[in-house]
Short mmCIF file of C-alpha atoms and ligand atoms in Angstrom, two decimals:
data_model
loop_
_atom_site.label_atom_id
_atom_site.label_comp_id
_atom_site.label_asym_id
_atom_site.label_seq_id
_atom_site.Cartn_x
_atom_site.Cartn_y
_atom_site.Cartn_z
CA MET A 1 -25.70 -1.86 23.32
CA SER A 2 -26.72 -5.48 22.85
CA GLN A 3 -24.16 -8.25 23.17
CA ALA A 4 -21.45 -7.91 20.56
CA HIS A 5 -21.53 -10.45 17.75
CA LEU A 6 -17.75 -10.64 17.68
CA GLN A 7 -15.63 -10.62 20.83
CA PHE A 8 -11.89 -10.91 21.18
CA ARG A 9 -10.86 -12.21 24.58
CA ALA A 10 -7.27 -11.87 25.79
CA ILE A 11 -5.78 -12.86 22.47
CA GLY A 12 -2.03 -13.40 22.41
CA LYS A 13 0.19 -14.48 19.53
CA ASN A 14 3.90 -15.23 19.63
CA PHE A 15 6.24 -15.78 16.72
CA PRO A 16 9.86 -16.80 17.29
CA GLY A 17 11.40 -13.73 18.88
CA VAL A 18 8.27 -11.59 18.49
CA LYS A 19 5.23 -11.03 20.66
CA ALA A 20 2.91 -9.94 17.90
CA LEU A 21 -0.18 -9.69 20.13
CA GLU A 22 -0.70 -9.63 23.86
CA ASN A 23 -3.93 -9.63 25.83
CA VAL A 24 -6.09 -8.17 23.08
CA SER A 25 -9.74 -7.83 24.09
CA PHE A 26 -12.45 -5.80 22.44
CA ASP A 27 -15.96 -6.12 21.02
CA ALA A 28 -17.24 -5.50 17.51
CA HIS A 29 -20.95 -5.03 16.97
CA GLU A 30 -23.38 -5.72 14.18
CA GLY A 31 -24.18 -2.75 11.98
CA ARG A 32 -20.96 -0.95 12.88
CA VAL A 33 -17.60 -0.27 11.29
CA HIS A 34 -14.85 -0.90 13.81
CA ALA A 35 -11.47 0.48 12.74
CA LEU A 36 -8.11 -0.95 13.82
CA ILE A 37 -5.18 1.43 13.64
CA GLY A 38 -1.57 1.43 14.77
CA GLU A 39 2.00 1.70 13.58
CA ASN A 40 3.61 -0.77 11.20
CA GLY A 41 4.09 -4.04 13.00
CA ALA A 42 1.58 -3.22 15.73
CA GLY A 43 -0.25 -6.50 15.11
CA LYS A 44 -3.32 -5.53 13.08
CA SER A 45 -2.89 -8.04 10.25
CA THR A 46 -1.97 -10.77 12.70
CA LEU A 47 -5.25 -10.23 14.52
CA LEU A 48 -7.19 -10.50 11.26
CA LYS A 49 -5.35 -13.70 10.40
CA ILE A 50 -6.37 -15.14 13.74
CA LEU A 51 -9.93 -14.08 13.06
CA SER A 52 -9.89 -15.80 9.68
CA GLY A 53 -8.42 -19.03 11.04
CA ALA A 54 -5.15 -18.62 9.12
CA TYR A 55 -3.21 -18.37 12.42
CA ARG A 56 -4.01 -19.96 15.75
CA PRO A 57 -3.67 -17.69 18.75
CA THR A 58 -1.03 -18.61 21.34
CA SER A 59 -3.57 -17.71 24.02
CA GLY A 60 -7.07 -16.31 24.36
CA SER A 61 -10.17 -16.92 22.31
CA LEU A 62 -12.80 -15.52 20.01
CA ARG A 63 -16.51 -15.46 20.52
CA VAL A 64 -18.83 -15.32 17.57
CA GLY A 65 -22.52 -14.85 18.35
CA GLY A 66 -21.79 -15.57 22.01
CA GLN A 67 -20.07 -18.90 21.27
CA GLU A 68 -16.44 -19.48 22.05
CA ARG A 69 -14.49 -20.42 18.93
CA VAL A 70 -10.94 -21.31 18.06
CA PHE A 71 -10.61 -21.79 14.33
CA GLU A 72 -8.24 -24.56 13.28
CA SER A 73 -8.35 -23.54 9.63
CA THR A 74 -9.68 -20.86 7.32
CA ALA A 75 -12.42 -23.29 6.28
CA GLN A 76 -13.73 -23.18 9.85
CA GLY A 77 -13.57 -19.40 9.81
CA ILE A 78 -15.58 -19.29 6.60
CA ALA A 79 -18.13 -21.71 8.01
CA ALA A 80 -18.56 -19.43 11.03
CA GLY A 81 -19.32 -16.49 8.73
CA VAL A 82 -15.95 -14.73 8.71
CA ALA A 83 -14.42 -13.19 5.59
CA VAL A 84 -11.12 -11.33 5.62
CA ILE A 85 -10.23 -9.28 2.58
CA TYR A 86 -6.46 -9.08 2.55
CA GLN A 87 -4.39 -6.44 0.92
CA GLU A 88 -2.84 -9.01 -1.36
CA LEU A 89 -6.01 -10.42 -2.80
CA HIS A 90 -6.36 -14.15 -2.66
CA LEU A 91 -8.27 -14.78 -5.84
CA VAL A 92 -7.01 -16.99 -8.61
CA GLY A 93 -6.06 -14.89 -11.65
CA GLN A 94 -6.43 -17.55 -14.31
CA LEU A 95 -9.94 -18.51 -13.29
CA SER A 96 -13.00 -16.56 -14.34
CA VAL A 97 -14.79 -14.21 -11.99
CA ALA A 98 -17.64 -16.71 -11.72
CA GLU A 99 -15.34 -19.60 -10.87
CA ASN A 100 -13.64 -17.49 -8.22
CA LEU A 101 -16.96 -16.53 -6.69
CA PHE A 102 -18.08 -20.11 -6.33
CA LEU A 103 -14.72 -21.75 -5.81
CA GLY A 104 -15.27 -24.83 -3.67
CA HIS A 105 -19.01 -24.96 -4.24
CA LEU A 106 -19.66 -24.66 -7.94
CA PRO A 107 -23.28 -25.32 -8.87
CA GLY A 108 -23.76 -28.60 -10.72
CA ARG A 109 -23.94 -32.34 -10.24
CA TRP A 110 -21.67 -35.35 -10.59
CA GLY A 111 -18.62 -33.21 -11.23
CA LEU A 112 -20.25 -31.28 -14.06
CA VAL A 113 -20.53 -27.55 -13.58
CA ASN A 114 -23.77 -26.01 -14.69
CA ARG A 115 -22.27 -23.09 -16.62
CA ARG A 116 -25.50 -21.25 -17.28
CA ARG A 117 -26.54 -21.36 -13.70
CA LEU A 118 -23.05 -20.35 -12.57
CA ARG A 119 -23.15 -17.30 -14.80
CA GLU A 120 -26.59 -16.29 -13.66
CA LEU A 121 -25.75 -16.67 -9.97
CA SER A 122 -22.54 -14.75 -10.48
CA ARG A 123 -24.34 -11.88 -12.14
CA ARG A 124 -26.66 -11.68 -9.19
CA GLN A 125 -23.77 -11.68 -6.72
CA LEU A 126 -21.90 -8.99 -8.64
CA ALA A 127 -25.02 -6.84 -8.73
CA MET A 128 -25.00 -6.85 -4.93
CA VAL A 129 -21.77 -4.92 -5.02
CA GLY A 130 -22.92 -2.69 -7.87
CA GLU A 131 -20.87 -4.37 -10.62
CA ASP A 132 -22.15 -5.55 -13.97
CA PHE A 133 -19.08 -6.90 -15.74
CA ASP A 134 -19.15 -10.27 -17.48
CA PRO A 135 -18.60 -13.07 -14.92
CA ASN A 136 -16.88 -15.15 -17.60
CA VAL A 137 -13.98 -12.74 -17.88
CA ARG A 138 -10.70 -13.99 -16.40
CA LEU A 139 -9.95 -12.35 -13.11
CA GLU A 140 -6.47 -11.20 -14.10
CA ARG A 141 -8.09 -8.87 -16.64
CA LEU A 142 -9.77 -6.82 -13.91
CA SER A 143 -8.44 -3.79 -12.05
CA ILE A 144 -7.51 -4.08 -8.39
CA ALA A 145 -10.70 -2.23 -7.44
CA GLN A 146 -12.82 -4.67 -9.44
CA ARG A 147 -11.05 -7.66 -7.92
CA GLN A 148 -11.77 -6.28 -4.51
CA MET A 149 -15.44 -6.09 -5.40
CA VAL A 150 -15.25 -9.73 -6.47
CA GLU A 151 -13.73 -10.55 -3.05
CA ILE A 152 -16.59 -8.79 -1.31
CA ALA A 153 -19.15 -10.51 -3.52
CA LYS A 154 -17.48 -13.82 -2.70
CA ALA A 155 -17.73 -13.10 1.02
CA LEU A 156 -21.44 -12.43 0.58
CA THR A 157 -21.87 -15.56 -1.54
CA ARG A 158 -20.51 -17.56 1.37
CA GLY A 159 -22.88 -15.85 3.77
CA ALA A 160 -20.24 -13.95 5.74
CA LYS A 161 -21.57 -11.93 8.63
CA ILE A 162 -18.20 -10.57 9.70
CA ILE A 163 -16.19 -8.86 6.99
CA ALA A 164 -12.71 -7.54 7.73
CA PHE A 165 -10.70 -5.29 5.40
CA ASP A 166 -6.91 -5.00 5.66
CA GLU A 167 -5.77 -1.72 4.08
CA PRO A 168 -8.26 -2.01 1.23
CA THR A 169 -7.73 1.44 -0.27
CA SER A 170 -3.98 1.51 -0.65
CA SER A 171 -4.09 0.81 -4.39
CA LEU A 172 -7.35 2.54 -5.26
CA SER A 173 -8.01 5.90 -6.89
CA ALA A 174 -10.13 8.51 -5.12
CA ARG A 175 -13.20 7.44 -7.04
CA GLU A 176 -12.74 3.76 -6.39
CA VAL A 177 -12.39 4.55 -2.70
CA GLU A 178 -15.74 6.35 -2.78
CA LYS A 179 -17.35 3.33 -4.36
CA LEU A 180 -15.82 0.93 -1.85
CA PHE A 181 -17.02 3.14 0.99
CA SER A 182 -20.55 3.17 -0.31
CA ILE A 183 -20.54 -0.64 -0.41
CA ILE A 184 -19.13 -0.80 3.11
CA ARG A 185 -21.85 1.57 4.29
CA GLN A 186 -24.46 -0.70 2.69
CA LEU A 187 -22.96 -3.69 4.48
CA ARG A 188 -23.12 -1.82 7.75
CA GLN A 189 -26.74 -0.94 7.05
CA ALA A 190 -27.46 -4.60 6.38
CA GLY A 191 -26.15 -5.50 9.85
CA HIS A 192 -22.72 -6.92 9.06
CA VAL A 193 -19.85 -6.57 11.51
CA ILE A 194 -17.13 -4.64 9.70
CA LEU A 195 -13.49 -4.47 10.78
CA TYR A 196 -11.42 -1.93 8.93
CA VAL A 197 -7.61 -1.51 8.98
CA SER A 198 -6.07 1.60 7.45
CA HIS A 199 -3.19 4.00 7.88
CA ARG A 200 -5.22 6.84 6.39
CA LEU A 201 -6.82 8.64 9.28
CA GLU A 202 -9.17 10.66 7.10
CA GLU A 203 -10.78 7.36 6.10
CA ILE A 204 -11.28 6.43 9.72
CA PHE A 205 -13.18 9.66 10.30
CA GLN A 206 -15.30 9.14 7.19
CA LEU A 207 -16.22 5.57 7.88
CA ALA A 208 -15.69 4.25 11.38
CA ASP A 209 -18.12 4.12 14.27
CA SER A 210 -15.49 2.96 16.74
CA VAL A 211 -11.71 2.61 16.76
CA THR A 212 -9.20 0.42 18.54
CA VAL A 213 -5.63 1.70 18.64
CA PHE A 214 -2.77 -0.84 18.77
CA ARG A 215 0.81 -0.29 19.78
CA ASP A 216 3.42 -3.06 20.02
CA GLY A 217 0.81 -5.79 19.97
CA ARG A 218 -1.31 -4.33 22.74
CA ILE A 219 -4.44 -2.25 22.77
CA VAL A 220 -3.75 1.31 23.83
CA GLU A 221 -7.35 2.43 23.76
CA THR A 222 -10.73 1.66 22.22
CA PHE A 223 -12.95 4.61 21.33
CA ASP A 224 -16.60 3.53 21.19
CA SER A 225 -17.48 6.70 19.38
CA LEU A 226 -15.45 9.15 17.34
CA SER A 227 -17.19 12.26 18.54
CA GLY A 228 -14.63 14.59 20.05
CA VAL A 229 -11.75 12.44 18.78
CA THR A 230 -9.24 14.27 16.55
CA SER A 231 -6.48 12.93 14.35
CA ASP A 232 -3.93 14.45 16.74
CA ILE A 233 -5.41 12.32 19.51
CA LEU A 234 -5.26 9.17 17.38
CA ILE A 235 -1.69 9.85 16.26
CA ASN A 236 -0.65 10.47 19.83
CA ARG A 237 -2.14 7.13 20.92
CA MET A 238 -0.56 5.28 18.02
CA VAL A 239 2.99 6.54 18.33
CA GLY A 240 3.00 7.59 21.97
CA ARG A 241 3.95 11.19 21.22
CA ASP A 242 2.67 14.21 19.29
CA ILE A 243 3.59 14.68 15.67
CA HIS A 244 2.46 18.07 14.50
CA ASP A 245 4.23 19.03 11.35
CA VAL A 246 4.35 15.74 9.48
CA PHE A 247 5.84 17.26 6.33
CA ALA A 248 8.44 19.59 7.86
CA TYR A 249 9.01 21.31 4.52
CA ALA A 250 11.75 23.88 4.13
CA PRO A 251 12.82 25.41 0.80
CA ARG A 252 16.30 24.52 -0.47
CA PRO A 253 18.55 26.13 -3.06
CA LEU A 254 18.32 24.33 -6.40
CA GLY A 255 21.34 23.46 -8.54
CA ARG A 256 21.62 22.65 -12.24
CA ALA A 257 19.33 20.25 -14.04
CA ALA A 258 20.00 16.77 -12.67
CA LEU A 259 17.43 15.01 -14.80
CA GLU A 260 16.23 16.11 -18.24
CA VAL A 261 13.60 14.09 -20.03
CA LYS A 262 12.89 15.05 -23.64
CA GLY A 263 10.14 13.63 -25.82
CA LEU A 264 10.18 10.30 -24.03
CA MET A 265 7.65 7.90 -25.45
CA GLY A 266 6.76 4.29 -24.83
CA ARG A 267 4.12 1.85 -23.69
CA GLY A 268 1.63 3.36 -21.25
CA LEU A 269 2.07 6.91 -22.49
CA ALA A 270 -0.31 8.66 -24.88
CA ALA A 271 2.05 11.50 -25.79
CA PRO A 272 5.80 12.12 -25.56
CA ALA A 273 6.76 13.35 -22.10
CA SER A 274 9.22 16.14 -21.36
CA PHE A 275 10.19 17.49 -17.97
CA SER A 276 13.23 18.15 -15.85
CA ALA A 277 14.22 18.13 -12.22
CA ALA A 278 17.01 20.19 -10.70
CA GLN A 279 19.57 19.11 -8.15
CA GLY A 280 17.93 19.47 -4.77
CA GLU A 281 14.41 19.54 -6.16
CA VAL A 282 11.52 17.39 -4.96
CA LEU A 283 9.19 16.91 -7.89
CA ALA A 284 5.85 15.16 -7.46
CA LEU A 285 4.07 13.34 -10.27
CA PHE A 286 0.42 13.52 -9.33
CA GLY A 287 -2.46 11.81 -11.11
CA LEU A 288 -5.11 9.17 -10.72
CA VAL A 289 -4.24 5.49 -10.72
CA GLY A 290 -3.63 4.59 -14.37
CA ALA A 291 -2.54 8.08 -15.47
CA GLY A 292 0.81 6.73 -16.71
CA ARG A 293 3.04 7.88 -13.85
CA THR A 294 4.56 4.49 -13.09
CA GLU A 295 5.12 3.88 -16.80
CA LEU A 296 6.91 7.21 -17.12
CA LEU A 297 9.24 6.40 -14.22
CA LYS A 298 10.01 3.02 -15.73
CA LEU A 299 10.91 4.59 -19.05
CA VAL A 300 13.13 7.15 -17.36
CA CYS A 301 15.25 4.52 -15.63
CA GLY A 302 15.35 2.00 -18.44
CA ALA A 303 13.18 -0.57 -16.70
CA ARG A 304 11.11 -0.35 -19.87
CA ARG A 305 12.45 0.42 -23.35
CA PRO A 306 11.36 3.81 -24.71
CA SER A 307 10.30 4.04 -28.35
CA ALA A 308 11.54 7.63 -28.67
CA GLY A 309 13.12 10.45 -26.74
CA GLU A 310 16.11 10.84 -24.45
CA VAL A 311 17.06 11.17 -20.82
CA ARG A 312 20.02 13.23 -19.60
CA VAL A 313 21.63 13.07 -16.20
CA LEU A 314 23.67 16.15 -15.32
CA GLY A 315 23.76 16.97 -19.02
CA GLU A 316 24.97 13.57 -20.21
CA LYS A 317 22.78 11.29 -22.24
CA LEU A 318 21.75 8.04 -20.61
CA ARG A 319 21.80 4.73 -22.43
CA LEU A 320 18.41 3.22 -21.78
CA ARG A 321 18.83 -0.45 -22.49
CA LYS A 322 18.68 -1.90 -19.00
CA PRO A 323 18.05 -0.57 -15.50
CA LYS A 324 21.71 -1.33 -14.79
CA ASP A 325 22.74 1.46 -17.18
CA ALA A 326 20.70 3.93 -15.15
CA ILE A 327 21.84 2.61 -11.79
CA ARG A 328 25.48 2.97 -12.82
CA ARG A 329 24.84 6.62 -13.53
CA GLY A 330 23.12 7.18 -10.21
CA VAL A 331 19.47 6.94 -11.25
CA VAL A 332 17.52 4.57 -9.04
CA LEU A 333 13.90 3.53 -8.88
CA CYS A 334 12.00 2.37 -5.84
CA PRO A 335 9.07 0.56 -7.45
CA GLU A 336 5.44 0.73 -6.56
CA ASP A 337 4.74 -2.95 -6.51
CA ARG A 338 7.30 -3.79 -3.88
CA LYS A 339 5.84 -7.20 -3.19
CA GLN A 340 6.47 -8.34 -6.74
CA GLU A 341 9.34 -6.23 -7.94
CA GLY A 342 11.05 -5.18 -4.78
CA ILE A 343 11.71 -7.87 -2.24
CA PHE A 344 13.47 -11.19 -2.10
CA PRO A 345 11.02 -12.82 0.30
CA VAL A 346 13.10 -15.69 1.66
CA ARG A 347 16.25 -13.60 2.09
CA SER A 348 17.08 -11.76 5.28
CA VAL A 349 16.30 -8.17 6.11
CA MET A 350 20.01 -7.38 5.90
CA GLU A 351 20.41 -8.95 2.47
CA ASN A 352 17.33 -7.14 1.22
CA ILE A 353 18.74 -3.83 2.37
CA ASN A 354 22.26 -4.44 1.10
CA ILE A 355 21.37 -5.99 -2.19
CA SER A 356 21.54 -2.80 -4.18
CA ALA A 357 23.60 -3.48 -7.27
CA ARG A 358 24.93 0.02 -6.92
CA ARG A 359 26.82 -0.79 -3.76
CA HIS A 360 28.59 -3.61 -5.46
CA PHE A 361 29.50 -1.47 -8.44
CA SER A 362 30.77 1.28 -6.22
CA ALA A 363 32.90 -1.18 -4.33
CA GLY A 364 34.55 -1.68 -7.72
CA GLY A 365 34.29 -5.44 -7.46
CA LEU A 366 36.15 -5.38 -4.17
CA TRP A 367 35.30 -7.76 -1.40
CA ILE A 368 32.74 -6.14 0.87
CA SER A 369 33.40 -6.63 4.54
CA PRO A 370 30.61 -8.41 6.41
CA ARG A 371 31.09 -6.09 9.33
CA ARG A 372 30.54 -3.05 7.18
CA GLU A 373 27.51 -4.66 5.60
CA ARG A 374 26.04 -5.33 8.99
CA ARG A 375 26.74 -1.83 10.23
CA HIS A 376 25.21 -0.32 7.11
CA ALA A 377 22.03 -2.37 7.43
CA SER A 378 21.61 -1.88 11.15
CA GLY A 379 22.08 1.88 10.80
CA LEU A 380 19.23 1.99 8.29
CA VAL A 381 17.03 -0.30 10.35
CA GLU A 382 17.42 2.15 13.21
CA ARG A 383 17.00 5.27 11.13
CA LEU A 384 13.77 4.07 9.55
CA SER A 385 12.62 2.32 12.74
CA ILE A 386 12.19 -0.94 10.87
CA ARG A 387 10.61 -3.36 13.29
CA THR A 388 12.35 -6.73 13.07
CA PRO A 389 13.56 -9.17 15.71
CA SER A 390 16.96 -9.29 14.00
CA LEU A 391 18.82 -8.45 10.81
CA SER A 392 18.71 -12.10 9.82
CA GLN A 393 14.90 -12.40 9.95
CA LYS A 394 13.45 -13.40 6.57
CA ILE A 395 11.86 -10.27 5.18
CA MET A 396 8.60 -12.06 4.37
CA TYR A 397 7.86 -12.24 8.08
CA LEU A 398 7.95 -8.48 8.54
CA SER A 399 4.69 -6.55 8.56
CA GLY A 400 3.70 -4.93 5.26
CA GLY A 401 4.85 -1.46 6.19
CA ASN A 402 8.17 -2.67 7.55
CA GLN A 403 8.93 -4.50 4.32
CA GLN A 404 8.38 -1.26 2.47
CA LYS A 405 10.73 0.63 4.72
CA ALA A 406 13.43 -2.01 4.25
CA ILE A 407 13.23 -1.71 0.49
CA LEU A 408 13.32 2.04 0.61
CA ALA A 409 16.37 1.81 2.84
CA ARG A 410 18.28 0.17 0.02
CA TRP A 411 18.85 3.36 -1.87
CA LEU A 412 19.58 5.64 1.01
CA GLY A 413 23.02 6.73 2.01
CA GLU A 414 24.42 6.02 -1.45
CA ASP A 415 25.91 8.17 -4.13
CA VAL A 416 22.83 8.71 -6.26
CA LYS A 417 21.92 11.66 -8.48
CA VAL A 418 18.27 11.00 -9.15
CA VAL A 419 15.89 9.01 -6.99
CA LEU A 420 12.59 7.90 -8.49
CA LEU A 421 10.04 6.90 -5.88
CA ASP A 422 6.77 5.27 -6.78
CA GLU A 423 4.19 5.71 -4.00
CA PRO A 424 6.87 5.60 -1.32
CA THR A 425 4.54 5.90 1.66
CA ARG A 426 1.84 3.46 0.66
CA GLY A 427 0.86 1.36 3.66
CA ILE A 428 3.25 3.20 5.97
CA ASP A 429 2.24 4.60 9.35
CA VAL A 430 2.34 8.30 10.26
CA GLY A 431 5.51 8.14 12.27
CA ALA A 432 7.36 6.30 9.52
CA LYS A 433 5.91 8.61 6.88
CA ARG A 434 7.50 11.50 8.62
CA GLU A 435 10.80 9.63 8.64
CA ILE A 436 10.51 9.08 4.93
CA TYR A 437 9.68 12.72 4.25
CA SER A 438 12.68 13.77 6.25
CA ILE A 439 14.83 11.32 4.28
CA ILE A 440 13.49 12.77 1.02
CA HIS A 441 14.38 16.26 2.19
CA ASP A 442 17.72 14.99 3.33
CA LEU A 443 18.46 13.56 -0.10
CA ALA A 444 17.36 16.81 -1.70
CA SER A 445 19.57 18.92 0.51
CA ARG A 446 22.45 16.71 -0.61
CA HIS A 447 21.70 17.80 -4.19
CA VAL A 448 19.83 14.70 -5.27
CA ALA A 449 16.80 15.26 -7.52
CA VAL A 450 13.81 13.38 -6.16
CA VAL A 451 10.90 12.48 -8.41
CA MET A 452 8.01 11.00 -6.52
CA VAL A 453 4.78 9.48 -7.76
CA SER A 454 2.00 9.90 -5.25
CA SER A 455 -1.77 9.68 -5.23
CA GLU A 456 -2.08 11.32 -1.85
CA LEU A 457 -2.83 14.98 -2.27
CA PRO A 458 -1.82 16.13 1.21
CA GLU A 459 1.55 14.47 0.69
CA VAL A 460 2.02 15.96 -2.77
CA LEU A 461 1.22 19.43 -1.49
CA GLY A 462 3.14 18.93 1.72
CA ILE A 463 6.57 17.89 0.55
CA SER A 464 7.22 18.87 -3.06
CA ASP A 465 8.75 21.98 -4.60
CA ARG A 466 6.99 21.45 -7.88
CA ILE A 467 4.13 19.28 -9.09
CA ILE A 468 3.51 17.72 -12.48
CA VAL A 469 0.02 16.46 -13.17
CA MET A 470 -0.55 13.51 -15.49
CA ARG A 471 -3.81 12.41 -16.99
CA GLU A 472 -4.52 9.51 -19.33
CA GLY A 473 -0.91 8.97 -20.36
CA ARG A 474 0.16 12.58 -20.78
CA ILE A 475 1.62 15.41 -18.77
CA VAL A 476 -1.08 18.08 -18.54
CA ALA A 477 0.33 20.64 -16.12
CA SER A 478 3.33 21.69 -14.10
CA MET A 479 3.18 24.17 -11.25
CA ASP A 480 5.16 25.41 -8.32
CA ARG A 481 4.27 24.55 -4.80
CA ALA A 482 2.95 28.06 -4.16
CA ALA A 483 0.50 27.89 -7.08
CA ALA A 484 -0.92 24.48 -6.22
CA ASN A 485 -3.93 23.50 -4.16
CA GLN A 486 -6.15 20.44 -3.82
CA GLU A 487 -8.97 21.63 -6.06
CA LYS A 488 -6.67 22.64 -8.88
CA LEU A 489 -4.71 19.40 -8.86
CA LEU A 490 -7.82 17.24 -8.75
CA ALA A 491 -9.52 19.20 -11.53
CA LEU A 492 -6.44 18.68 -13.71
CA ALA A 493 -6.17 14.99 -12.89
CA LEU A 494 -9.80 14.01 -13.43
CA PRO A 495 -10.62 12.83 -16.95
CA GLU A 496 -13.66 14.92 -17.85
CA SER A 497 -12.64 18.07 -16.02
CA GLY A 498 -12.50 21.46 -17.70
CA SER A 499 -9.20 23.30 -17.32
CA PRO A 500 -9.26 25.92 -14.58
CA ALA A 501 -8.93 29.17 -16.51
CA GLY A 502 -6.31 27.57 -18.71
CA GLN A 503 -3.50 28.63 -16.39
CA ASP A 504 -0.59 26.36 -15.65
CA ARG A 505 -1.38 24.14 -18.60
CA VAL A 506 1.59 22.81 -20.45
N1 ATP B 601 4.54 -15.28 10.15
C1 ATP B 601 5.28 -14.49 10.94
N2 ATP B 601 6.47 -14.89 11.45
C2 ATP B 601 7.19 -14.09 12.26
N3 ATP B 601 6.82 -12.85 12.63
C3 ATP B 601 5.65 -12.38 12.16
C4 ATP B 601 4.82 -13.17 11.30
N4 ATP B 601 3.72 -12.43 10.98
C5 ATP B 601 3.85 -11.26 11.62
N5 ATP B 601 5.01 -11.22 12.33
C6 ATP B 601 5.48 -10.13 13.19
O1 ATP B 601 4.41 -9.76 14.04
C7 ATP B 601 4.36 -8.35 14.24
C8 ATP B 601 3.01 -7.82 13.86
O2 ATP B 601 2.87 -7.86 12.45
P1 ATP B 601 1.54 -7.45 11.68
O3 ATP B 601 1.73 -7.87 10.26
O4 ATP B 601 0.37 -7.98 12.40
O5 ATP B 601 1.58 -5.84 11.80
P2 ATP B 601 0.59 -4.75 11.19
O6 ATP B 601 0.02 -4.00 12.34
O7 ATP B 601 -0.36 -5.38 10.26
O8 ATP B 601 1.61 -3.78 10.43
P3 ATP B 601 1.51 -3.02 8.99
O9 ATP B 601 0.77 -1.75 9.26
O10 ATP B 601 2.93 -2.72 8.65
O11 ATP B 601 0.85 -3.92 8.02
C9 ATP B 601 5.52 -7.79 13.43
O12 ATP B 601 6.61 -7.58 14.28
C10 ATP B 601 5.81 -8.87 12.41
O13 ATP B 601 7.14 -8.83 12.01
MG1 MG B 602 -0.59 -5.29 8.16
#
């Protein structure tokens, strides 16, 4: 192979109390997709931030096109042809698509923007990523998938040769993923250097030409080709041991109805929703992004006011004015958008774990002992293998996946009746996923009803007792684990699908 366009040479990065990267060296070539994988906190995002110029390495250097570079700022990274597309997109919501695309170099003279030219240029840029929406529309009106396309178009506008993606598919539907992949393949064809971070191994096999595996900030192995490499091999390298049965499902006896939802209606739903979940049952709500699953969960726990219908918990009707009403009765929600709804970024890991209002209610207003608080939090940190230098670390400094685990930890080990989980394993590594599945089963075997929204079919089929399919704001099917398979669930979830022999329809 010719000399690699992008070379990492002995990169190290220290944060107070954390060696995020140590002696990282590998090459990434033009016209190839190079995947970076590893457990939560392994250092993948940190490496991309060094590449972009957002962080300076503690040691080591980068070479771009054979030239040694240390970027002092993201502006220098951009000038050297680097674009990093972060999971939390960096575009400005209030500006139009066109303004975002040309931010910093709007066409025009003497401070006046040439609007017509801007629009025309923007259209051309959007066409390169297969989009034809109006560039004058405000960015906040677009879906996550569309915003991502704008990010890619922006990278191309700036002439980026190296394009890095940090978990780009975690909020996309199956179709949007396909579209993103076809764009990435085009970029590869056009000779770009692509770096690709994901926890979804099936994506690695679909897309990547080579893979570097990280563990604890170091490279475990780089595979220059994926031929002969299996997901068992990759998992073994990532976590340092074999994990065969990720789901570890075992049937449990079910009790009485823990949650009964009757004719519940509200924003985001197209028809009143009715379903129930028994004590000890794991119920999955499957559907495409936008099918109304999150909205349904929010209505169930009072995070959003229903316009009709009722919710019963162990037979008793729930007041649905505020989430507090539901929490008091043992119904808790772990939201999907943890970044916005879930964490208190500048508070410590311990505070974020212990903050659950429920704990304070259950203490009956009593003073909670700091020692007990600490013990509670450290037990959960251990159980979920949350990687943090200490309990007092601000949670915003944890890696994405570790933040998620900390928030999930909040509701565990408490006296709850119904746990509502919205995409609980998004962005979480295989080892931690298995932990979370075992916690879900643990809750269920303690008679809790678990209702879980998930877009990942293997997960839905792997851990639930029963599956409800939603499509376009309504519940369209409910089936037992034994009756479900991938094809059936997808056919039910897709908008224009015919119903498979009418069976299982509600
Ligand atoms: N700004 C920061 N301050 C302190 N520690 C940090 C900072 N950024 C990252 N870290 C730490 O560096 C380590 C690597 O984090 P990084 O975000 O690179 O992991 P990751 O591989 O991207 O994980 P994930 O899959 O969960 O996103 C973690 O231990 C994290 O807590
Ligand atoms: Mg990360």
